[in-house]
Short mmCIF file of C-alpha atoms in Angstrom, two decimals:
data_model
loop_
_atom_site.label_atom_id
_atom_site.label_comp_id
_atom_site.label_asym_id
_atom_site.label_seq_id
_atom_site.Cartn_x
_atom_site.Cartn_y
_atom_site.Cartn_z
CA MET A 1 84.44 -45.64 22.31
CA PHE A 2 82.38 -44.14 24.98
CA SER A 3 79.57 -43.43 22.17
CA ILE A 4 79.50 -47.18 20.93
CA LEU A 5 79.20 -48.10 24.52
CA CYS A 6 76.03 -45.64 24.68
CA THR A 7 74.13 -46.67 21.26
CA VAL A 8 74.59 -50.82 22.43
CA PRO A 9 71.15 -51.13 24.98
CA PHE A 10 69.48 -49.21 21.68
CA PHE A 11 70.68 -51.78 19.42
CA TYR A 12 70.04 -54.11 21.38
CA GLY A 13 66.49 -53.57 21.64
CA ARG A 14 66.00 -53.44 18.46
CA MET A 15 67.47 -56.59 17.51
CA THR A 16 65.17 -58.91 18.89
CA GLU A 17 66.02 -61.91 16.46
CA PHE A 18 69.46 -62.38 17.51
CA PHE A 19 69.18 -61.42 21.18
CA PRO A 20 67.15 -63.01 23.83
CA GLN A 21 64.14 -61.09 25.32
CA LEU A 22 64.55 -59.28 28.42
CA PRO A 23 62.11 -59.43 31.42
CA VAL A 24 59.31 -56.76 31.08
CA ILE A 25 60.91 -55.24 34.27
CA ILE A 26 64.54 -54.55 32.52
CA THR A 27 62.75 -52.72 29.56
CA PHE A 28 64.77 -49.97 28.48
CA VAL A 29 62.43 -46.63 29.08
CA GLY A 30 63.41 -43.83 26.42
CA ILE A 31 66.39 -45.40 25.46
CA ALA A 32 67.21 -43.21 22.19
CA TYR A 33 66.86 -40.65 24.12
CA HIS A 34 69.11 -41.71 26.99
CA MET A 35 71.46 -42.66 24.30
CA LEU A 36 71.34 -38.71 22.84
CA LYS A 37 72.24 -37.65 26.28
CA ALA A 38 75.05 -39.60 26.69
CA VAL A 39 76.61 -38.79 23.63
CA ASP A 40 76.15 -34.99 24.32
CA VAL A 41 77.81 -35.37 27.44
CA MET A 42 80.70 -37.30 25.89
CA TYR A 43 80.76 -34.22 23.21
CA PHE A 44 80.84 -31.49 26.22
CA VAL A 45 83.79 -33.55 27.93
CA TYR A 46 85.21 -33.61 25.03
CA TYR A 47 85.19 -30.25 23.74
CA THR A 48 85.65 -28.70 26.98
CA ASP A 49 88.01 -30.60 28.58
CA MET A 50 86.16 -30.54 31.77
CA ASP A 51 85.55 -33.37 34.48
CA ILE A 52 81.60 -34.21 35.19
CA PRO A 53 81.17 -34.82 38.76
CA PHE A 54 79.47 -38.44 38.92
CA LEU A 55 76.41 -37.27 40.71
CA THR A 56 76.20 -34.70 38.57
CA TYR A 57 76.15 -36.91 35.68
CA VAL A 58 73.73 -39.12 37.09
CA ASN A 59 71.29 -36.14 38.16
CA TYR A 60 71.64 -35.02 34.50
CA MET A 61 70.67 -38.41 33.06
CA LEU A 62 67.73 -38.81 35.70
CA PHE A 63 66.25 -35.81 35.39
CA PHE A 64 62.69 -36.21 36.25
CA PRO A 65 60.79 -33.83 33.66
CA THR A 66 62.58 -34.83 30.57
CA PHE A 67 63.50 -38.40 31.68
CA THR A 68 61.31 -40.40 28.90
CA ALA A 69 61.19 -38.23 25.79
CA GLY A 70 62.75 -34.88 26.22
CA PRO A 71 63.09 -32.23 25.17
CA ILE A 72 66.52 -32.78 24.67
CA PHE A 73 67.96 -30.49 27.74
CA ARG A 74 71.91 -30.48 26.81
CA TYR A 75 74.24 -30.91 29.82
CA ARG A 76 75.73 -27.29 29.16
CA ASP A 77 72.38 -25.99 29.96
CA PHE A 78 71.82 -28.38 32.40
CA GLN A 79 75.31 -27.85 34.19
CA LYS A 80 74.75 -23.57 34.17
CA VAL A 81 71.43 -23.89 36.53
CA TYR A 82 72.39 -27.10 38.64
CA ASN A 83 74.10 -25.05 41.31
CA LYS A 84 72.08 -21.98 41.05
CA PRO A 85 68.46 -23.35 40.33
CA VAL A 86 66.40 -20.19 39.13
CA PRO A 87 64.40 -19.26 42.12
CA LEU A 88 60.13 -19.92 42.00
CA THR A 89 58.13 -16.73 42.49
CA THR A 90 54.01 -16.57 42.50
CA ASP A 91 54.13 -15.69 38.63
CA ARG A 92 56.21 -18.27 37.71
CA PHE A 93 54.15 -20.72 39.43
CA ILE A 94 51.08 -19.97 38.02
CA THR A 95 52.42 -19.93 34.33
CA CYS A 96 53.77 -23.19 35.05
CA VAL A 97 50.39 -24.63 36.51
CA LYS A 98 49.08 -23.29 33.24
CA ARG A 99 51.35 -24.52 30.98
CA PHE A 100 51.05 -27.81 32.49
CA ILE A 101 47.26 -27.90 32.19
CA LYS A 102 47.71 -27.08 28.48
CA GLY A 103 50.11 -29.98 27.84
CA MET A 104 47.47 -32.14 29.66
CA PHE A 105 44.83 -30.65 27.79
CA LYS A 106 46.68 -31.55 24.52
CA LYS A 107 47.57 -34.97 25.78
CA MET A 108 43.89 -36.32 27.72
CA VAL A 109 41.44 -34.41 25.49
CA VAL A 110 42.98 -33.18 22.20
CA LEU A 111 44.80 -36.74 21.58
CA TYR A 112 41.45 -38.46 22.61
CA PHE A 113 39.73 -36.82 19.41
CA VAL A 114 42.49 -37.23 17.12
CA SER A 115 43.16 -40.85 17.92
CA THR A 116 39.46 -41.50 17.62
CA PHE A 117 39.03 -39.70 14.01
CA PHE A 118 42.15 -41.58 13.11
CA ASN A 119 40.46 -44.87 14.31
CA PHE A 120 37.62 -44.00 11.89
CA LEU A 121 39.71 -43.20 9.10
CA VAL A 122 42.10 -46.50 9.27
CA ALA A 123 38.47 -48.55 9.47
CA SER A 124 37.12 -46.73 6.38
CA GLU A 125 37.18 -47.47 2.93
CA LYS A 126 40.74 -46.71 1.36
CA HIS A 127 40.94 -44.27 -1.33
CA TRP A 128 43.79 -41.83 -1.97
CA TYR A 129 42.10 -39.01 -0.06
CA VAL A 130 41.66 -41.30 3.03
CA SER A 131 45.14 -42.36 2.81
CA LEU A 132 46.11 -38.96 2.98
CA ALA A 133 43.93 -38.22 5.78
CA ILE A 134 45.59 -41.00 7.75
CA VAL A 135 48.92 -39.70 7.18
CA VAL A 136 47.82 -36.03 8.13
CA PHE A 137 46.43 -37.19 11.64
CA SER A 138 49.16 -39.79 12.43
CA TYR A 139 50.89 -36.25 12.17
CA LEU A 140 48.92 -34.60 14.58
CA PHE A 141 48.87 -37.44 17.13
CA LEU A 142 52.65 -37.34 17.18
CA PHE A 143 52.69 -33.61 17.73
CA PHE A 144 49.93 -33.38 20.10
CA ASP A 145 51.32 -36.04 21.87
CA LEU A 146 54.95 -35.05 22.08
CA SER A 147 53.75 -31.61 22.18
CA GLY A 148 51.47 -32.16 25.13
CA TYR A 149 54.37 -34.12 27.11
CA SER A 150 56.79 -31.50 26.15
CA ASP A 151 54.50 -28.42 27.49
CA MET A 152 54.15 -31.12 31.34
CA ALA A 153 58.51 -31.56 31.09
CA ILE A 154 59.11 -27.60 30.76
CA ALA A 155 56.60 -26.73 33.36
CA VAL A 156 57.76 -29.18 35.83
CA GLY A 157 61.33 -28.46 34.96
CA SER A 158 60.76 -24.78 35.59
CA VAL A 159 58.78 -25.04 38.88
CA MET A 160 62.26 -27.14 39.96
CA GLY A 161 64.04 -23.99 38.85
CA TYR A 162 65.43 -25.52 35.55
CA THR A 163 64.86 -23.65 32.12
CA VAL A 164 64.00 -26.78 29.94
CA PRO A 165 64.52 -25.60 26.09
CA GLU A 166 61.09 -25.49 24.01
CA ASN A 167 60.64 -28.51 21.39
CA PHE A 168 58.17 -27.36 18.71
CA ARG A 169 57.69 -23.87 17.62
CA LYS A 170 54.09 -23.99 15.52
CA PRO A 171 55.58 -26.47 12.46
CA TRP A 172 51.91 -26.54 11.06
CA ALA A 173 52.26 -22.52 10.30
CA ALA A 174 55.41 -23.21 8.74
CA ALA A 175 55.75 -22.28 4.91
CA SER A 176 58.30 -25.03 3.57
CA PHE A 177 59.00 -28.53 4.42
CA THR A 178 62.26 -27.47 5.55
CA GLN A 179 61.00 -24.85 8.24
CA PHE A 180 58.15 -27.81 9.37
CA TRP A 181 61.45 -30.07 9.95
CA ARG A 182 63.14 -27.26 11.65
CA ASN A 183 60.26 -26.08 13.78
CA TRP A 184 58.86 -29.53 14.60
CA HIS A 185 61.43 -30.92 17.17
CA ILE A 186 63.59 -28.14 17.49
CA THR A 187 66.12 -29.88 20.37
CA LEU A 188 66.85 -32.73 17.98
#
């Protein structure tokens, strides 16, 4: 029953023909991601037979670094460091700053060039090789957008004392499509 309740906002947002539109102020942010987190908590409670304090649940659901798009930080991992965050050292802080800058570079610089070339391809004459390039650049755009966001989320989470899991493991270097998918969105 709880998992069904968790999916209601997701389907409500997708079925605009059947339901009235919400005002812009009440739009759901990252609803699919939050739905997965809520279902993860439900399974954690069901299989471990443990109660979760309400404040811990709220902190997990509203955890700032991964709030809108992940990486998916499972409750069991969040709970392990919730009461005992990893201390911040100078080396750890420097590593986090470098990782955050790397993520910003992906989102601001690399994505600018990828989207510029993508827009050029979309506007150009249609041939099979242009369509293939559009598909490739669509995945490149998604990769650099999500990978950049993940780098920033992991860095901020680490500064806060949490070990947020990696989300990508060099998917473009995979030898097969199966391996590509396993490396694409690891936490999913």
